[in-house]
Coordinates of C-alpha atoms and ligand atoms in Angstrom, one line a residue:
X70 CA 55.1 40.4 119.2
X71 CA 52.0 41.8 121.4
X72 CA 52.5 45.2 122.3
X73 CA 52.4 47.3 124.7
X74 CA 54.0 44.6 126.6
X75 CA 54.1 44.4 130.7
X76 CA 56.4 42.7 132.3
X77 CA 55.6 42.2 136.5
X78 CA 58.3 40.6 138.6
X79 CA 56.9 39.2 142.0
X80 CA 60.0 40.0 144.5
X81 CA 58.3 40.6 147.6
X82 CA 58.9 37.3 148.8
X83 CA 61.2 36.7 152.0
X84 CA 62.9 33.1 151.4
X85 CA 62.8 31.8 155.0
X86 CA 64.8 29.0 153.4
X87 CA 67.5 30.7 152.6
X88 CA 68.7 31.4 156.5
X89 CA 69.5 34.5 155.4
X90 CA 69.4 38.4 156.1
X91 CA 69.9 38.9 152.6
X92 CA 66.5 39.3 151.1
X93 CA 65.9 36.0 148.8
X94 CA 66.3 37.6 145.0
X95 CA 69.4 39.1 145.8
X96 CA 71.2 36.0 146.3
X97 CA 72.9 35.5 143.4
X98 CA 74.3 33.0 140.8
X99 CA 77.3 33.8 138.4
X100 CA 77.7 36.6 140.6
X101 CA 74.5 38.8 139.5
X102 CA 71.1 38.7 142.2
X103 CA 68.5 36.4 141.0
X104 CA 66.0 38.9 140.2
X105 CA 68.8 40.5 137.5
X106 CA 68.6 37.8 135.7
X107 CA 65.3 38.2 135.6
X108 CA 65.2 41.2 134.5
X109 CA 67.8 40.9 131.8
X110 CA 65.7 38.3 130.3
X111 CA 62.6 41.0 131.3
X112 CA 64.8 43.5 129.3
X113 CA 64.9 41.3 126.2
X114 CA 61.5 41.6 125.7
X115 CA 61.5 45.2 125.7
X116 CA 58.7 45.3 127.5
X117 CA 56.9 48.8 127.7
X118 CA 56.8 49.0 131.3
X119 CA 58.8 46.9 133.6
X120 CA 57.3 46.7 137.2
X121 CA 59.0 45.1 140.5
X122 CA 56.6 43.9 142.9
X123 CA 58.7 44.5 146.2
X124 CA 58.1 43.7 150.0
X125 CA 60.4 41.9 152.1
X126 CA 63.7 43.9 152.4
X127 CA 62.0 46.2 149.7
X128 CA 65.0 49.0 150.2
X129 CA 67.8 46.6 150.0
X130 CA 66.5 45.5 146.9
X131 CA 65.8 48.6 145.3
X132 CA 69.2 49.7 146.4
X133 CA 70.6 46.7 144.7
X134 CA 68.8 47.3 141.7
X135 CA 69.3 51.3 141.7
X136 CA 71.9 52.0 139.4
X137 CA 71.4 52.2 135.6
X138 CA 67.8 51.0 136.3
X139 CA 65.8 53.8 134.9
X140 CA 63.2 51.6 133.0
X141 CA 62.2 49.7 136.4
X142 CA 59.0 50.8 138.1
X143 CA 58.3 49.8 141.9
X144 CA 55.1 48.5 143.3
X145 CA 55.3 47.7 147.0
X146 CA 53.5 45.3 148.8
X147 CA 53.6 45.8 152.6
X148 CA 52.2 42.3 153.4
X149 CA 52.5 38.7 151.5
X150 CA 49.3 38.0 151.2
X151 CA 49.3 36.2 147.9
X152 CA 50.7 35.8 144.2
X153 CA 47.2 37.8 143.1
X154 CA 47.8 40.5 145.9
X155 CA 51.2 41.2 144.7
X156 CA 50.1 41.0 141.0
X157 CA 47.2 43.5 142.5
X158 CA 50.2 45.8 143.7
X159 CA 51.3 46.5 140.1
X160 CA 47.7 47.1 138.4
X161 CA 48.0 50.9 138.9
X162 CA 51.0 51.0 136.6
X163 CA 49.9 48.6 134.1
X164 CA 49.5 50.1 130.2
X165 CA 47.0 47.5 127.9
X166 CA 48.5 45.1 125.7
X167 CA 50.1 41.9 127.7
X168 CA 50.9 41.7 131.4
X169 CA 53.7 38.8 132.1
X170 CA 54.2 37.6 135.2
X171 CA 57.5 36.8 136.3
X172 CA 59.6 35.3 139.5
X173 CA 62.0 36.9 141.4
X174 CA 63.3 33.5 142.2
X175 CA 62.6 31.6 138.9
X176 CA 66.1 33.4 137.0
X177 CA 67.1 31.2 134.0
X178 CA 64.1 31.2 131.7
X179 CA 64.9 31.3 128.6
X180 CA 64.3 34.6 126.4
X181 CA 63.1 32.5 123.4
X182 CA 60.5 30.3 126.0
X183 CA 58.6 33.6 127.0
X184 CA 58.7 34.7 123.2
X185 CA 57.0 31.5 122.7
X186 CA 54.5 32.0 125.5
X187 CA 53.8 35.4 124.0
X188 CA 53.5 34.3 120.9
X189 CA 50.8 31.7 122.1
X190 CA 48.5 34.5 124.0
X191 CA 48.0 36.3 120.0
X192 CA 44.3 37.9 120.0
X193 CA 43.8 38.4 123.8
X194 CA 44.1 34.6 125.0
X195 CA 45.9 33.9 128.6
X196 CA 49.0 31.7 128.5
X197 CA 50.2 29.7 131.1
X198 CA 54.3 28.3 131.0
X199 CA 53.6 24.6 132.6
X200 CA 55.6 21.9 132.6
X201 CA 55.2 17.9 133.4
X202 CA 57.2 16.4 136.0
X203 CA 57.4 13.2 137.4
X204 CA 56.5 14.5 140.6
X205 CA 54.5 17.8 140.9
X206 CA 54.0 17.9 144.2
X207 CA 54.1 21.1 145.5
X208 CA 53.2 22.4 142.6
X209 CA 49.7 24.1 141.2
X210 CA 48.7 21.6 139.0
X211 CA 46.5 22.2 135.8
X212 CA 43.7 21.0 135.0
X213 CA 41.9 20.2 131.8
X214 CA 38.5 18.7 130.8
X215 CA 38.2 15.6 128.3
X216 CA 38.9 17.6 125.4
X217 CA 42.1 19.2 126.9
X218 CA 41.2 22.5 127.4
X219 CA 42.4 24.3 130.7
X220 CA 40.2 24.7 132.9
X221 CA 42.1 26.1 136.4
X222 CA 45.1 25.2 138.2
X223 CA 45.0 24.4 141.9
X224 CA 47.3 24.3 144.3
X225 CA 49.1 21.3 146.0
X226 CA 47.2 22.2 149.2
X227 CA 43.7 22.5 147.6
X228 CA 43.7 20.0 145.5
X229 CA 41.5 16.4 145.4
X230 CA 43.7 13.2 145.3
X231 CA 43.0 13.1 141.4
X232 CA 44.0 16.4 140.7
X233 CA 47.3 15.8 143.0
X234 CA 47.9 12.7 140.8
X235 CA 48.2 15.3 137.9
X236 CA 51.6 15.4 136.1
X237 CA 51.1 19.0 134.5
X238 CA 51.9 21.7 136.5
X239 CA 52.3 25.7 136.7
X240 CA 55.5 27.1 136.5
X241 CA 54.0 30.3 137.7
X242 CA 54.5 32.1 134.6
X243 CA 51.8 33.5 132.9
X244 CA 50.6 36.3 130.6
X245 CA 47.7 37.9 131.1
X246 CA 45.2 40.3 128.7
X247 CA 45.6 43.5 131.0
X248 CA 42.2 44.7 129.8
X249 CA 40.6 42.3 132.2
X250 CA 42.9 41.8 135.0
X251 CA 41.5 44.9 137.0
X252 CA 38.1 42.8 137.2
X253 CA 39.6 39.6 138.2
X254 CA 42.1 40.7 140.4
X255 CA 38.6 42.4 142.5
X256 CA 37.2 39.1 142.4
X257 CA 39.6 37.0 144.0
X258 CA 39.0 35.6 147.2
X259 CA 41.0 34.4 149.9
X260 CA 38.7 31.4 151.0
X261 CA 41.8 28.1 150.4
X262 CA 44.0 26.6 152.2
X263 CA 46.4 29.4 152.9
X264 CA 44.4 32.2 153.0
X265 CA 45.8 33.6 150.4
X266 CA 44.7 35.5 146.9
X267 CA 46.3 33.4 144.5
X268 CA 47.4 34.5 140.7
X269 CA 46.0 30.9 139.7
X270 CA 42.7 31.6 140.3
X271 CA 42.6 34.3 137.2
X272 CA 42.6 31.1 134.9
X273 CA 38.9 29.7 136.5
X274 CA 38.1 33.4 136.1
X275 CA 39.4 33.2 132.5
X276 CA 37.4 30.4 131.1
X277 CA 34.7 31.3 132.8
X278 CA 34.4 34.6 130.5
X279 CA 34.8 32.9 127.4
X280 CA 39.1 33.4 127.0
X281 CA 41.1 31.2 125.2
X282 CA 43.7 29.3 127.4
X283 CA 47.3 28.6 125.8
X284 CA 49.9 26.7 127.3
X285 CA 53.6 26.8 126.4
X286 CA 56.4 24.1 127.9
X287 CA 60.4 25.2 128.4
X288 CA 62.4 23.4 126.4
X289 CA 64.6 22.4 130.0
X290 CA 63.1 22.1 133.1
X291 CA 65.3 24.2 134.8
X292 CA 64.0 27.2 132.8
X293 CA 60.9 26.9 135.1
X294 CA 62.6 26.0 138.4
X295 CA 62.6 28.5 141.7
X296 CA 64.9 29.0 144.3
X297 CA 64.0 28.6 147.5
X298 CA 66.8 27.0 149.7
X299 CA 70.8 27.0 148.4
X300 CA 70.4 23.4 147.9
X301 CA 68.4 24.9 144.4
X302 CA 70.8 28.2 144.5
X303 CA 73.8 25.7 144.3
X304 CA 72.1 23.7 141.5
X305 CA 71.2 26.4 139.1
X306 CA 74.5 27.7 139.6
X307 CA 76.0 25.1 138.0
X308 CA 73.4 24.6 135.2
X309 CA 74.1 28.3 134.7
X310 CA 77.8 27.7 134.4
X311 CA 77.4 24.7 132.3
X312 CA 75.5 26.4 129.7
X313 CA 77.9 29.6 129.5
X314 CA 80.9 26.8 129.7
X315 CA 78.8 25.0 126.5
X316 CA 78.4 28.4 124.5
X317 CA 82.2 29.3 124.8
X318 CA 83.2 25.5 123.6
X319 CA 80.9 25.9 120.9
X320 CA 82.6 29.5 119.9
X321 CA 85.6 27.7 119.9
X322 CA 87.6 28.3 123.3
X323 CA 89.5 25.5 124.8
X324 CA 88.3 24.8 128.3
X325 CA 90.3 21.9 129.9
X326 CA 87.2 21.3 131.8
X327 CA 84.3 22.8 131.2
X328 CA 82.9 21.7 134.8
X329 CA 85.7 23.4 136.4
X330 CA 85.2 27.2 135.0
X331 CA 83.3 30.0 136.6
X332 CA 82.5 32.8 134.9
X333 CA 81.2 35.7 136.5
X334 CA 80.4 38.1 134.0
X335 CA 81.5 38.4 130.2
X336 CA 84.2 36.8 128.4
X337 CA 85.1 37.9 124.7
X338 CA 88.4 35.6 123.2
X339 CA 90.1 35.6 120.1
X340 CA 91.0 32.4 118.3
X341 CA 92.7 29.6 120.0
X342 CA 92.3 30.5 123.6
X343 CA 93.2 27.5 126.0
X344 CA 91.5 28.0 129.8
X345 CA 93.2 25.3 132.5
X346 CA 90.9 23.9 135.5
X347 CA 89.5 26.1 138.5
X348 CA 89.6 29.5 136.8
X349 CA 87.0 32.4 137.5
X350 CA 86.7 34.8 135.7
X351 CA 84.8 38.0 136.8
X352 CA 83.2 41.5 135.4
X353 CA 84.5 42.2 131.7
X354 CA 87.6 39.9 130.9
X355 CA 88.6 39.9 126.9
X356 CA 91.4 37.6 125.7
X357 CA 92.6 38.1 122.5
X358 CA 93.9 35.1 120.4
X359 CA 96.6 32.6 121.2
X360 CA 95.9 33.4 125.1
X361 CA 96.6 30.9 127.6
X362 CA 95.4 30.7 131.2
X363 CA 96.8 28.4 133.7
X364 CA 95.2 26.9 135.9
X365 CA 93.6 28.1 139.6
X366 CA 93.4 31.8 138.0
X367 CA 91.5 34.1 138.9
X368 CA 90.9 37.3 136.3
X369 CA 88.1 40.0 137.1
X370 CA 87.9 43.0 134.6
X371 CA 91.4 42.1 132.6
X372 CA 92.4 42.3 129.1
X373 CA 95.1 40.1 127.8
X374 CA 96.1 40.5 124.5
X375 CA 97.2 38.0 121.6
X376 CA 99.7 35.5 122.8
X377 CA 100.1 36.0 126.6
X378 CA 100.2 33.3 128.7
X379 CA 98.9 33.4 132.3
X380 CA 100.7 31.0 134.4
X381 CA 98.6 28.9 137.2
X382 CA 97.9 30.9 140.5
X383 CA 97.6 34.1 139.4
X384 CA 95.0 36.5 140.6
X385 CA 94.6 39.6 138.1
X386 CA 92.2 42.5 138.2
X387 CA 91.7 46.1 136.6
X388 CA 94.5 45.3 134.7
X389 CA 95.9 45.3 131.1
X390 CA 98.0 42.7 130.1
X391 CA 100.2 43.4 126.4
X392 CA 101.0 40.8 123.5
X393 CA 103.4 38.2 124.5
X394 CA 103.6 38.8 128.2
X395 CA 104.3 36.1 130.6
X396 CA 102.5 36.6 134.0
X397 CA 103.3 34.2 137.0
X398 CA 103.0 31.7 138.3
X399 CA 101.6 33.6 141.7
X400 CA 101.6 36.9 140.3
X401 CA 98.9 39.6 141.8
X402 CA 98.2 42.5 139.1
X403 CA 96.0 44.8 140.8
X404 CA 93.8 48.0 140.2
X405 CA 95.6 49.9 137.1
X406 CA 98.5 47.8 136.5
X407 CA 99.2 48.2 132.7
X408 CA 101.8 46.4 130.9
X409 CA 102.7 46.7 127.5
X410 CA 104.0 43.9 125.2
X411 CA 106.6 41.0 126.2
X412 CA 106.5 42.1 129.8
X413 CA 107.0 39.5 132.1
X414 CA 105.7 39.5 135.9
X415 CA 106.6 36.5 137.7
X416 CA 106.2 34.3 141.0
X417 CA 105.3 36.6 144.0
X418 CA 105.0 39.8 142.3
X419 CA 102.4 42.3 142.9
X420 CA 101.9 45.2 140.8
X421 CA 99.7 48.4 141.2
X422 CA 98.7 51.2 139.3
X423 CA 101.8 51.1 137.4
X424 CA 102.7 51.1 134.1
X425 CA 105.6 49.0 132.8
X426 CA 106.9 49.5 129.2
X427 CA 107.6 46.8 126.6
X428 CA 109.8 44.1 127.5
X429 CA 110.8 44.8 130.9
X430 CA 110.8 42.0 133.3
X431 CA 110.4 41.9 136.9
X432 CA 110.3 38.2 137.9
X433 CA 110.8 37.6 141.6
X434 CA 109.0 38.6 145.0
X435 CA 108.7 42.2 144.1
X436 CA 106.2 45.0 144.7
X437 CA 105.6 47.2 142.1
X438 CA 103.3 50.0 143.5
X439 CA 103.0 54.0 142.0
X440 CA 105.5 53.1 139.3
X441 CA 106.2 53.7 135.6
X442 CA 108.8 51.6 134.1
X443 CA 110.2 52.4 131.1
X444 CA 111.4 49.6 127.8
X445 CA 113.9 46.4 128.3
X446 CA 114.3 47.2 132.2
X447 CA 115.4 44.6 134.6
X448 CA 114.2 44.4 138.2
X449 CA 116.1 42.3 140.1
X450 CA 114.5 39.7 142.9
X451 CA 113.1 41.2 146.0
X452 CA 112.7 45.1 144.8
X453 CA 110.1 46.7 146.9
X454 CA 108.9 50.3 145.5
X455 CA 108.3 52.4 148.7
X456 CA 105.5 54.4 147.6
X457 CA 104.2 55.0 151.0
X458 CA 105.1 57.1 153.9
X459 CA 102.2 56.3 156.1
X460 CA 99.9 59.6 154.4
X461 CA 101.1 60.0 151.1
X462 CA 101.6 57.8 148.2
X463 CA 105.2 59.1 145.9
X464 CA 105.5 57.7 142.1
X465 CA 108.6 56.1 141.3
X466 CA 109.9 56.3 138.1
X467 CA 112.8 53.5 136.0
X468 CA 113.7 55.0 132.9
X469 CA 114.2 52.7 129.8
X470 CA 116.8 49.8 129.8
X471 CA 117.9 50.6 133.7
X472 CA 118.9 47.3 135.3
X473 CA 117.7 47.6 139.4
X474 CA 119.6 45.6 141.8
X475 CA 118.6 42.6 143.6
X476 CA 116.7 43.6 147.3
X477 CA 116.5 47.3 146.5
X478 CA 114.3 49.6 148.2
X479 CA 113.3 52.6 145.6
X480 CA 112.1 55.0 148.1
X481 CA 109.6 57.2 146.0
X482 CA 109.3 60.2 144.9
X483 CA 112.4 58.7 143.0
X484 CA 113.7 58.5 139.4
X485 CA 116.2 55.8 137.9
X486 CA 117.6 57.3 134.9
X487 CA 117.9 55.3 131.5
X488 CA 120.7 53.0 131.8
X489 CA 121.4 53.3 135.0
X490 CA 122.5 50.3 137.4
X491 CA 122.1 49.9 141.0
X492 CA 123.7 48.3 143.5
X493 CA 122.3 44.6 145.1
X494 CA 120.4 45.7 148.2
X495 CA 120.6 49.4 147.6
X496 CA 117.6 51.8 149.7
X497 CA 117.7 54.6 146.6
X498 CA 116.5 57.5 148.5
X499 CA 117.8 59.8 146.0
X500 CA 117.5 59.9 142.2
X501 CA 120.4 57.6 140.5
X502 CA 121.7 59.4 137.4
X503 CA 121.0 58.1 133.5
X504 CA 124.0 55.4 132.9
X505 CA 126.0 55.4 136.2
X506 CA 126.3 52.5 138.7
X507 CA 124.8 53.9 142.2
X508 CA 125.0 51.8 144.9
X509 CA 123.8 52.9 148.4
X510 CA 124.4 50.1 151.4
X511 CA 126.6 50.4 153.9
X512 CA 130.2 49.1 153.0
X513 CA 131.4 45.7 153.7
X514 CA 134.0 45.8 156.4
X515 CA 136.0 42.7 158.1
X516 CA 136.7 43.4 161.9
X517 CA 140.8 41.7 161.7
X518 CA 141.4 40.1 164.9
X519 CA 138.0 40.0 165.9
X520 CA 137.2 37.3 168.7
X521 CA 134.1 35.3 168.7
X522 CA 132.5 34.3 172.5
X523 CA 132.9 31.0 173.8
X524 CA 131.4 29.5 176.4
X525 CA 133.6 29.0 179.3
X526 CA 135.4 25.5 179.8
X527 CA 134.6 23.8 183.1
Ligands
LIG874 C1 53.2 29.5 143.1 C2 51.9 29.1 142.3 C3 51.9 27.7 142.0 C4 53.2 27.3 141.2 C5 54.4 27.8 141.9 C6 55.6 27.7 141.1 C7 50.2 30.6 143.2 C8 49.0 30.7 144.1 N1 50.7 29.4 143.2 O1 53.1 28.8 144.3 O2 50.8 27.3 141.2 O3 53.2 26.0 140.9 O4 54.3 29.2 142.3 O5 56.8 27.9 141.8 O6 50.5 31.5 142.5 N2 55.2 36.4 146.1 C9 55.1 37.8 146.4 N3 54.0 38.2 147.2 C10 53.2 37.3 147.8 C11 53.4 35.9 147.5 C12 54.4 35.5 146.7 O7 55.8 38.6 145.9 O8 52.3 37.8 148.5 C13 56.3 36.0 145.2 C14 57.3 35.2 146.0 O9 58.4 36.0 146.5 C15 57.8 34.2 144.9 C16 56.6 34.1 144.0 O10 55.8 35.2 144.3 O11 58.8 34.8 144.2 C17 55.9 32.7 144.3 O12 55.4 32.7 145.6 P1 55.3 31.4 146.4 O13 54.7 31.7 147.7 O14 56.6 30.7 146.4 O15 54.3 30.6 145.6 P2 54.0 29.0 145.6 O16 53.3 28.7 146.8 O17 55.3 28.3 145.4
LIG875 CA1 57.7 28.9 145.4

């Protein structure tokens, strides 16, 4: 590989298109901006200096971008005044070696394509990543003399009706001998159709001085493609999702249909891992072997382990999920719900930052907030955990193998000793003792005698 290497992202751009006040590379696909995928791929490279050329909504974007960015240097560029400008922008910070130029917008390259177009620039040559479409228009489009050799590239709007008839054209991508980019960036002009200073016009200045031009082609056209309207944002979403949904398949997870699955993020599974339709998955989500997910689910930063099964509708996040546990259908596990093994949570049960021990079941309409639960205890249907006094939140604490009434109301700071029992629509305000029945509702009483109104007849 050519060292030192330079990697320069043009981001300055504002993406009219997009009808947006977001600025264009932070719109995102699988969940990450645009220009992070372009800089993991940037980042794959290991590039000795990795410059982001920034402009419209600069702060927004470097906010986006601030944390854990250490390696990223910033080159601003007040006014759009062309691909060379902004390239110009990042000159300054520039070390030798190879200078490759990236998009903001363009975010699915492949790592190996820019290897390849690396590769190609050996001995101080200039490489240009083209492509051939059926229709380039739009497009710079390169052109070559009888013999093949680049010559320039010129853009849609300055170009001859022979050169627009072209087929080859620039993806945008190139890389670039720093040594001499100081000199041609001077000499650019602004004198074309859009008064701009174009990046293209470095390969006329190129072959002019006697460098080698290489050209390199991505394996998949997408690899080149922009985004400039959500038309394109939507399509390379779902190329994006395709080729993640391809890679999992191929590692051997079962994905009922691969064009119904999201992922957001990372997914590491075990062994014969079965994902129903219309799942997303989101942040860091492992499953461990013999996992199945229902469909509709939704799981962002989860860990199931070996043998659980999610049933459909579930949404799940922060949360742990033991061996063997059956979750849902409807179940909500939110932020720091941790259940050990052969748990099961079931329909309309929401559970936060609580801990419930192995085997213990709470499987109907519950909330489960501020608790720990204890081994083989049973929650009855309709047990809300009162955790909340309007300022405060109490913990609320069921010791192992205590069996809680149906329709209680465990008014925290409270503790349900082991064994214990309460009463069908008890409010525990008070801590029930370690094997005794407690039951706190108000008696049932008949009224003997009692007469019920009646309307009056006429
Ligand atoms: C550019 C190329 C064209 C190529 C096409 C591929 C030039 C002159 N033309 O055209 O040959 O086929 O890309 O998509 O380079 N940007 C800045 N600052 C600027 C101008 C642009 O940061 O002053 C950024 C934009 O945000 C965008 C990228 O550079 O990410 C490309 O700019 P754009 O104006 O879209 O270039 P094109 O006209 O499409
Ligand atoms: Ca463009």
């Amino acid at each position: 590989m050519t060292h030192p290497l330079n990697v320069v992202v043009l981001a300055a751009g504002q993406g009219k298109r997009m009808y947006s006040k977001l600025p264009k590379v932070l719109h995102q696909i699988a969940g990450k901006p645009l220009v992070g995928h372009v800089l993991d791929t940037a980042r794959a490279l290991q590039p000795s200096k990795l410059v982001v050329v920034h402009g419209h909504g600069g702060e927004q974007v470097q906010a986006a971008l601030a944390s854990g960015q250490s390696d990223l240097a910033w080159a601003h560029q007040a006014q759009q005044l062309g691909t060379g400008h902004a390239l110009a922008q990042a000159l300054p910070q520039l070390e030798g070696g190879v200078t490759l130029m990236l998009y903001g917008d363009v975010p699915l390259t492949r790592v190996s394509t820019l290897q390849a177009l690396l590769a190609a620039v050996e001995g101080g040559k200039l490489g240009i990543l083209t492509d051939v479409l059926d229709d380039a228009t739009g497009y710079g489009r390169i052109v070559r003399n009888a013999a093949g050799e680049v010559l320039a590239i010129v853009e849609q709007k300055d170009a001859t009706p022979e050169q627009a008839a072209i087929r080859e054209m620039n993806t945008g991508i190139l890389a670039l001998p720093t040594e001499r980019l100081a000199g041609w960036l001077a000499e650019l002009k602004n004198d074309n159709a859009q008064g701009e200073y174009y990046a293209t016009d470095l390969i006329a200045l190129a072959v002019r001085d006697g460098v080698a031009v290489a050209t390199v082609q991505p394996q998949d056209h997408w690899e080149a493609e922009g985004i400039n309207n959500k038309v394109q944002l939507a399509a390379l979403e779902r190329i994006f999702q395709q080729q993640q949904a391809q890679a999992l398949l191929t590692a051997g997870i079962t994905l009922r249909d691969p064009a119904r699955f999201e992922l957001r993020g990372t997914l590491a599974h075990g062994m014969d891992v079965i994902v129903d339709v219309n799942c997303v998955f989101e942040g860091q989500v492992v499953l461990g072997h013999d996992v199945s997910i229902g469909a509709n689910c939704v799981l962002k930063n989860v860990t199931v382990a070996d043998g659980a099964v999610i049933h459909p509708f579930c949404h799940l996040e922060d949360a742990v999920i033991g061996a063997g546990s059956l979750i849902g259908p409807y179940a909500r596990l939110r932020p720091g719900a941790e259940l050990s093994e052969n748990v099961h949570v079931g329909n309309f049960v929401e559970v936060k930052k609580s801990v419930i021990g192995v085997g213990s079941k709470v499987n109907h309409l519950s909330y489960i907030g501020d608790t720990t639960i204890g081994c083989d205890v049973n929650v009855g249907a309709g047990t809300i955990t009162c955790n909340y006094d309007g300022v405060n939140k109490f913990r609320t604490v069921i010791e192992d193998e205590a069996r809680i009434g149906s329709n209680n109301c465990l008014v925290a700071p409270v503790t349900i000793g082991a064994r214990a029992t309460t009463g069908a629509g008890s409010v525990i305000g008070k801590n029930a003792p370690a094997g005794e029945l407690t039951v706190a509702r108000a008696k049932q009483v008949t009224i003997p005698g009692w007469q019920r109104p009646e309307k009056p007849t006429k």
